mmCIF file of C-alpha atoms in Angstrom:
data_model
loop_
_atom_site.group_PDB
_atom_site.id
_atom_site.type_symbol
_atom_site.label_atom_id
_atom_site.label_comp_id
_atom_site.label_asym_id
_atom_site.label_seq_id
_atom_site.Cartn_x
_atom_site.Cartn_y
_atom_site.Cartn_z
ATOM 1 C CA UNK A 1150 147.249 -161.174 -14.769
ATOM 2 C CA UNK A 1151 145.343 -158.250 -16.248
ATOM 3 C CA UNK A 1152 146.280 -154.620 -16.676
ATOM 4 C CA UNK A 1153 144.281 -153.664 -13.608
ATOM 5 C CA UNK A 1154 146.416 -155.952 -11.451
ATOM 6 C CA UNK A 1155 149.818 -154.493 -12.325
ATOM 7 C CA UNK A 1156 151.293 -151.548 -10.397
ATOM 8 C CA UNK A 1157 150.461 -148.060 -11.591
ATOM 9 C CA UNK A 1158 154.168 -147.289 -12.049
ATOM 10 C CA UNK A 1159 154.567 -150.213 -14.463
ATOM 11 C CA UNK A 1160 151.432 -149.185 -16.349
ATOM 12 C CA UNK A 1161 152.817 -145.674 -16.623
ATOM 13 C CA UNK A 1162 156.028 -147.126 -18.070
ATOM 14 C CA UNK A 1163 154.094 -149.175 -20.630
ATOM 15 C CA UNK A 1164 152.044 -146.232 -21.843
ATOM 16 C CA UNK A 1165 155.265 -144.317 -22.463
ATOM 17 C CA UNK A 1166 155.913 -146.546 -25.507
ATOM 18 C CA UNK A 1167 152.452 -146.077 -27.004
ATOM 19 C CA UNK A 1168 151.453 -143.619 -29.695
ATOM 20 C CA UNK A 1169 148.755 -141.063 -28.988
ATOM 21 C CA UNK A 1170 146.022 -143.087 -30.701
ATOM 22 C CA UNK A 1171 146.963 -146.281 -28.821
ATOM 23 C CA UNK A 1172 147.259 -144.372 -25.559
ATOM 24 C CA UNK A 1173 143.873 -142.740 -26.074
ATOM 25 C CA UNK A 1174 142.210 -146.049 -26.992
ATOM 26 C CA UNK A 1175 143.632 -147.656 -23.851
ATOM 27 C CA UNK A 1176 142.305 -144.830 -21.688
ATOM 28 C CA UNK A 1177 138.800 -145.439 -23.077
ATOM 29 C CA UNK A 1178 138.848 -149.127 -22.177
ATOM 30 C CA UNK A 1179 137.420 -148.693 -18.691
ATOM 31 C CA UNK A 1180 136.953 -146.061 -16.009
ATOM 32 C CA UNK A 1181 139.873 -147.313 -13.925
ATOM 33 C CA UNK A 1182 142.394 -147.092 -16.764
ATOM 34 C CA UNK A 1183 141.051 -143.679 -17.681
ATOM 35 C CA UNK A 1184 141.877 -142.570 -14.134
ATOM 36 C CA UNK A 1185 145.277 -144.208 -13.952
ATOM 37 C CA UNK A 1186 146.689 -143.288 -17.358
ATOM 38 C CA UNK A 1187 148.405 -139.924 -17.655
ATOM 39 C CA UNK A 1188 145.633 -137.908 -19.305
ATOM 40 C CA UNK A 1189 147.002 -134.567 -20.599
ATOM 41 C CA UNK A 1190 143.832 -132.671 -19.621
ATOM 42 C CA UNK A 1191 142.737 -134.193 -16.314
ATOM 43 C CA UNK A 1192 144.901 -136.725 -14.485
ATOM 44 C CA UNK A 1193 144.741 -138.111 -10.989
ATOM 45 C CA UNK A 1194 148.384 -137.241 -10.371
ATOM 46 C CA UNK A 1195 148.185 -133.625 -11.538
ATOM 47 C CA UNK A 1196 144.557 -132.756 -10.866
ATOM 48 C CA UNK A 1197 145.352 -129.823 -8.571
ATOM 49 C CA UNK A 1198 147.732 -128.111 -11.017
ATOM 50 C CA UNK A 1199 146.700 -125.503 -13.614
ATOM 51 C CA UNK A 1200 145.761 -126.758 -17.071
ATOM 52 C CA UNK A 1201 148.718 -125.009 -18.739
ATOM 53 C CA UNK A 1202 151.151 -126.751 -16.392
ATOM 54 C CA UNK A 1203 149.441 -130.103 -16.904
ATOM 55 C CA UNK A 1204 149.714 -129.755 -20.680
ATOM 56 C CA UNK A 1205 153.391 -128.766 -20.532
ATOM 57 C CA UNK A 1206 154.289 -131.740 -18.323
ATOM 58 C CA UNK A 1207 152.253 -134.324 -20.212
ATOM 59 C CA UNK A 1208 153.761 -136.718 -22.742
ATOM 60 C CA UNK A 1209 151.039 -135.876 -25.272
ATOM 61 C CA UNK A 1210 150.132 -132.211 -24.704
ATOM 62 C CA UNK A 1211 148.504 -131.785 -28.102
ATOM 63 C CA UNK A 1212 147.154 -134.114 -30.748
ATOM 64 C CA UNK A 1213 149.134 -134.170 -33.992
ATOM 65 C CA UNK A 1214 147.863 -134.829 -37.525
ATOM 66 C CA UNK A 1215 149.751 -138.125 -37.622
ATOM 67 C CA UNK A 1216 147.863 -139.319 -34.537
ATOM 68 C CA UNK A 1217 144.524 -138.310 -36.015
ATOM 69 C CA UNK A 1218 145.205 -140.286 -39.189
ATOM 70 C CA UNK A 1219 145.731 -143.348 -37.017
ATOM 71 C CA UNK A 1220 142.468 -142.730 -35.162
ATOM 72 C CA UNK A 1221 140.473 -142.530 -38.414
ATOM 73 C CA UNK A 1222 141.230 -146.228 -38.966
ATOM 74 C CA UNK A 1223 139.324 -147.235 -35.827
ATOM 75 C CA UNK A 1224 136.271 -149.446 -36.535
ATOM 76 C CA UNK A 1225 133.895 -146.718 -35.359
ATOM 77 C CA UNK A 1226 135.181 -144.320 -38.038
ATOM 78 C CA UNK A 1227 135.722 -146.920 -40.774
ATOM 79 C CA UNK A 1228 132.161 -147.429 -42.025
ATOM 80 C CA UNK A 1229 132.517 -148.291 -45.672
ATOM 81 C CA UNK A 1230 130.138 -150.467 -47.637
ATOM 82 C CA UNK A 1231 132.622 -150.558 -50.495
ATOM 83 C CA UNK A 1232 136.335 -150.204 -49.817
ATOM 84 C CA UNK A 1233 136.833 -148.589 -53.210
ATOM 85 C CA UNK A 1234 134.493 -145.666 -52.513
ATOM 86 C CA UNK A 1235 133.968 -143.723 -49.307
ATOM 87 C CA UNK A 1236 130.760 -144.294 -47.379
ATOM 88 C CA UNK A 1237 128.665 -141.237 -46.602
ATOM 89 C CA UNK A 1238 128.857 -141.902 -42.858
ATOM 90 C CA UNK A 1239 132.573 -142.659 -42.860
ATOM 91 C CA UNK A 1240 134.930 -140.249 -41.156
ATOM 92 C CA UNK A 1241 138.147 -138.855 -42.588
ATOM 93 C CA UNK A 1242 140.854 -136.747 -40.998
ATOM 94 C CA UNK A 1243 141.812 -133.322 -42.338
ATOM 95 C CA UNK A 1244 145.514 -132.552 -42.218
ATOM 96 C CA UNK A 1245 144.918 -128.795 -42.082
ATOM 97 C CA UNK A 1246 142.283 -128.243 -39.373
ATOM 98 C CA UNK A 1247 143.152 -131.559 -37.635
ATOM 99 C CA UNK A 1248 139.540 -132.740 -37.314
ATOM 100 C CA UNK A 1249 137.630 -135.924 -38.064
ATOM 101 C CA UNK A 1250 134.894 -135.008 -40.525
ATOM 102 C CA UNK A 1251 132.269 -136.873 -42.528
ATOM 103 C CA UNK A 1252 132.959 -137.914 -46.092
ATOM 104 C CA UNK A 1253 130.647 -135.214 -47.448
ATOM 105 C CA UNK A 1254 133.220 -132.582 -46.401
ATOM 106 C CA UNK A 1255 135.898 -133.978 -48.743
ATOM 107 C CA UNK A 1256 136.197 -134.169 -52.506
ATOM 108 C CA UNK A 1257 136.280 -137.622 -54.057
ATOM 109 C CA UNK A 1258 139.847 -137.020 -55.210
ATOM 110 C CA UNK A 1259 140.939 -136.442 -51.601
ATOM 111 C CA UNK A 1260 139.540 -139.827 -50.529
ATOM 112 C CA UNK A 1261 141.076 -141.949 -53.276
ATOM 113 C CA UNK A 1262 144.379 -143.664 -53.949
ATOM 114 C CA UNK A 1263 147.265 -142.699 -51.673
ATOM 115 C CA UNK A 1264 145.190 -140.156 -49.735
ATOM 116 C CA UNK A 1265 142.389 -142.641 -49.064
ATOM 117 C CA UNK A 1266 141.994 -144.890 -46.061
ATOM 118 C CA UNK A 1267 142.375 -148.212 -47.841
ATOM 119 C CA UNK A 1268 144.955 -147.069 -50.373
ATOM 120 C CA UNK A 1269 148.645 -147.840 -50.460
ATOM 121 C CA UNK A 1270 149.676 -144.443 -49.154
ATOM 122 C CA UNK A 1271 151.542 -143.882 -45.925
ATOM 123 C CA UNK A 1272 150.377 -141.666 -43.075
ATOM 124 C CA UNK A 1273 152.537 -138.844 -44.453
ATOM 125 C CA UNK A 1274 150.767 -139.131 -47.810
ATOM 126 C CA UNK A 1275 147.334 -139.322 -46.186
ATOM 127 C CA UNK A 1276 148.145 -136.242 -44.123
ATOM 128 C CA UNK A 1277 147.963 -134.220 -47.360
ATOM 129 C CA UNK A 1278 144.200 -134.772 -47.384
ATOM 130 C CA UNK A 1279 142.388 -131.452 -46.821
ATOM 131 C CA UNK A 1280 138.652 -130.826 -46.420
ATOM 132 C CA UNK A 1281 136.683 -128.543 -48.728
ATOM 133 C CA UNK A 1282 136.352 -125.741 -46.166
ATOM 134 C CA UNK A 1283 140.119 -125.622 -45.623
ATOM 135 C CA UNK A 1284 140.716 -125.611 -49.386
ATOM 136 C CA UNK A 1285 138.372 -122.639 -49.697
ATOM 137 C CA UNK A 1286 140.084 -120.833 -46.839
ATOM 138 C CA UNK A 1287 143.546 -121.457 -48.290
ATOM 139 C CA UNK A 1288 142.487 -120.485 -51.821
ATOM 140 C CA UNK A 1289 143.395 -123.822 -53.400
ATOM 141 C CA UNK A 1290 140.429 -123.779 -55.785
ATOM 142 C CA UNK A 1291 140.757 -121.676 -58.901
ATOM 143 C CA UNK A 1292 137.685 -119.899 -60.359
ATOM 144 C CA UNK A 1293 135.485 -122.248 -62.332
ATOM 145 C CA UNK A 1294 136.683 -125.405 -60.556
ATOM 146 C CA UNK A 1295 134.149 -128.234 -60.373
ATOM 147 C CA UNK A 1296 134.435 -131.441 -58.368
ATOM 148 C CA UNK A 1297 132.453 -134.307 -56.878
ATOM 149 C CA UNK A 1298 132.355 -134.842 -53.128
ATOM 150 C CA UNK A 1299 130.907 -137.167 -50.510
ATOM 151 C CA UNK A 1300 131.662 -140.482 -52.169
ATOM 152 C CA UNK A 1301 129.338 -142.886 -53.938
ATOM 153 C CA UNK A 1302 126.335 -142.454 -51.637
ATOM 154 C CA UNK A 1303 126.146 -138.653 -51.439
ATOM 155 C CA UNK A 1304 127.201 -137.979 -55.037
ATOM 156 C CA UNK A 1305 127.594 -134.310 -54.316
ATOM 157 C CA UNK A 1306 128.763 -131.840 -56.919
ATOM 158 C CA UNK A 1307 130.582 -128.621 -55.997
ATOM 159 C CA UNK A 1308 131.428 -125.598 -58.078
ATOM 160 C CA UNK A 1309 133.550 -122.482 -57.545
ATOM 161 C CA UNK A 1310 131.811 -119.725 -59.477
ATOM 162 C CA UNK A 1311 134.040 -118.165 -62.109
ATOM 163 C CA UNK A 1312 132.301 -114.813 -61.642
ATOM 164 C CA UNK A 1313 131.632 -114.206 -57.950
ATOM 165 C CA UNK A 1314 134.008 -116.899 -56.556
ATOM 166 C CA UNK A 1315 131.113 -118.233 -54.469
ATOM 167 C CA UNK A 1316 131.072 -121.917 -53.516
ATOM 168 C CA UNK A 1317 127.894 -123.788 -54.350
ATOM 169 C CA UNK A 1318 127.116 -127.470 -53.932
ATOM 170 C CA UNK A 1319 124.456 -129.778 -55.323
ATOM 171 C CA UNK A 1320 123.443 -132.945 -53.454
ATOM 172 C CA UNK A 1321 121.478 -135.837 -54.885
ATOM 173 C CA UNK A 1322 118.089 -136.511 -53.244
ATOM 174 C CA UNK A 1323 116.175 -139.771 -53.181
ATOM 175 C CA UNK A 1324 113.185 -138.324 -55.022
ATOM 176 C CA UNK A 1325 115.486 -137.267 -57.872
ATOM 177 C CA UNK A 1326 117.292 -140.571 -58.323
ATOM 178 C CA UNK A 1327 119.356 -140.556 -61.488
ATOM 179 C CA UNK A 1328 119.066 -136.805 -62.021
ATOM 180 C CA UNK A 1329 122.367 -135.158 -62.864
ATOM 181 C CA UNK A 1330 123.013 -132.053 -60.797
ATOM 182 C CA UNK A 1331 126.240 -131.269 -62.634
ATOM 183 C CA UNK A 1332 126.566 -127.647 -63.630
ATOM 184 C CA UNK A 1333 129.292 -127.578 -66.248
ATOM 185 C CA UNK A 1334 129.020 -123.856 -66.953
ATOM 186 C CA UNK A 1335 131.542 -122.884 -64.256
ATOM 187 C CA UNK A 1336 128.989 -120.413 -62.841
ATOM 188 C CA UNK A 1337 126.847 -120.693 -59.716
ATOM 189 C CA UNK A 1338 123.073 -120.787 -59.925
ATOM 190 C CA UNK A 1339 122.775 -117.228 -58.634
ATOM 191 C CA UNK A 1340 124.931 -115.772 -61.397
ATOM 192 C CA UNK A 1341 123.198 -117.909 -63.999
ATOM 193 C CA UNK A 1342 119.780 -116.610 -62.908
ATOM 194 C CA UNK A 1343 120.857 -112.970 -62.998
ATOM 195 C CA UNK A 1344 120.207 -112.465 -66.692
ATOM 196 C CA UNK A 1345 119.234 -108.843 -66.136
ATOM 197 C CA UNK A 1346 121.737 -107.610 -63.573
ATOM 198 C CA UNK A 1347 125.356 -108.143 -64.677
ATOM 199 C CA UNK A 1348 127.303 -110.355 -62.299
ATOM 200 C CA UNK A 1349 130.169 -109.193 -60.094
ATOM 201 C CA UNK A 1350 133.499 -110.559 -61.271
ATOM 202 C CA UNK A 1351 136.769 -111.199 -59.514
ATOM 203 C CA UNK A 1352 139.797 -108.996 -60.423
ATOM 204 C CA UNK A 1353 141.291 -109.973 -63.746
ATOM 205 C CA UNK A 1354 138.139 -111.661 -65.050
ATOM 206 C CA UNK A 1355 137.821 -111.537 -68.830
ATOM 207 C CA UNK A 1356 134.287 -110.665 -69.858
ATOM 208 C CA UNK A 1357 132.600 -112.898 -72.390
ATOM 209 C CA UNK A 1358 129.910 -112.151 -74.954
ATOM 210 C CA UNK A 1359 127.330 -113.421 -72.458
ATOM 211 C CA UNK A 1360 128.413 -110.767 -69.963
ATOM 212 C CA UNK A 1361 128.103 -107.967 -72.493
ATOM 213 C CA UNK A 1362 124.639 -109.199 -73.514
ATOM 214 C CA UNK A 1363 123.570 -109.220 -69.855
ATOM 215 C CA UNK A 1364 124.810 -105.650 -69.388
ATOM 216 C CA UNK A 1365 123.010 -104.537 -72.555
ATOM 217 C CA UNK A 1366 119.747 -106.107 -71.354
ATOM 218 C CA UNK A 1367 120.189 -104.486 -67.958
ATOM 219 C CA UNK A 1368 120.730 -100.968 -69.317
ATOM 220 C CA UNK A 1369 117.975 -101.288 -71.942
ATOM 221 C CA UNK A 1370 115.416 -102.388 -69.343
ATOM 222 C CA UNK A 1371 116.662 -99.724 -66.951
ATOM 223 C CA UNK A 1372 116.105 -97.106 -69.663
ATOM 224 C CA UNK A 1373 112.605 -98.473 -70.298
ATOM 225 C CA UNK A 1374 111.733 -98.323 -66.599
ATOM 226 C CA UNK A 1375 113.131 -94.806 -66.338
ATOM 227 C CA UNK A 1376 111.100 -93.596 -69.326
ATOM 228 C CA UNK A 1377 107.909 -95.053 -67.816
ATOM 229 C CA UNK A 1378 108.729 -93.462 -64.478
ATOM 230 C CA UNK A 1379 109.363 -90.070 -66.094
ATOM 231 C CA UNK A 1380 106.179 -90.305 -68.171
ATOM 232 C CA UNK A 1381 104.121 -91.148 -65.078
ATOM 233 C CA UNK A 1382 105.288 -88.090 -63.126
ATOM 234 C CA UNK A 1383 105.221 -85.794 -66.156
ATOM 235 C CA UNK A 1384 101.483 -86.215 -66.726
ATOM 236 C CA UNK A 1385 99.139 -83.543 -65.324
ATOM 237 C CA UNK A 1386 97.595 -84.212 -61.906
ATOM 238 C CA UNK A 1387 94.026 -83.979 -63.259
#
């Protein structure tokens, strides 16, 4: 006797003991079960009611981070060539924005040990995993922070500029195999290239000798340009 042969009332009673991830997986099994199971967004029993009322009366009105960390263990999201390091096409759940995102959106430290998929951590410990964008939004990176992201295949390198607080990332390309993109200066490429114009700093930044040299070069070249400009317009017209 299969699930499609049992009464709908009994099936509804069975799904009441399932977690959100198990309930959602069961609803994706076939079109009939998707119609029968109490879907919080569009159900056969509550189709004519407003969406707000359907969500308030449903058993699972909103997905929770705990449910998402169960879904990330599904075979479709668990693509790892090596269980020790995250695969580039693997998906990980973010406990802050509650989304499944690719490995390139997480630092390597967030995908290891107790916060990794194959580690010994519990769901509560894995729920502390946060993507890079959420860390930037919450201000969890201090100026000058550097980290690797994306796992073994991407080998990405991120940096939080110690001057302008701008986030910059370097990604390995196939044509540059073995090339190290690591920028250990704590400064983004834009601020490093601005040798003439002094960089903008965050409040409380302590200027270094390099900053004072950049300002001196800027003002000396500005004075040279100004003297040439004044000499050009000071000459007689004929």
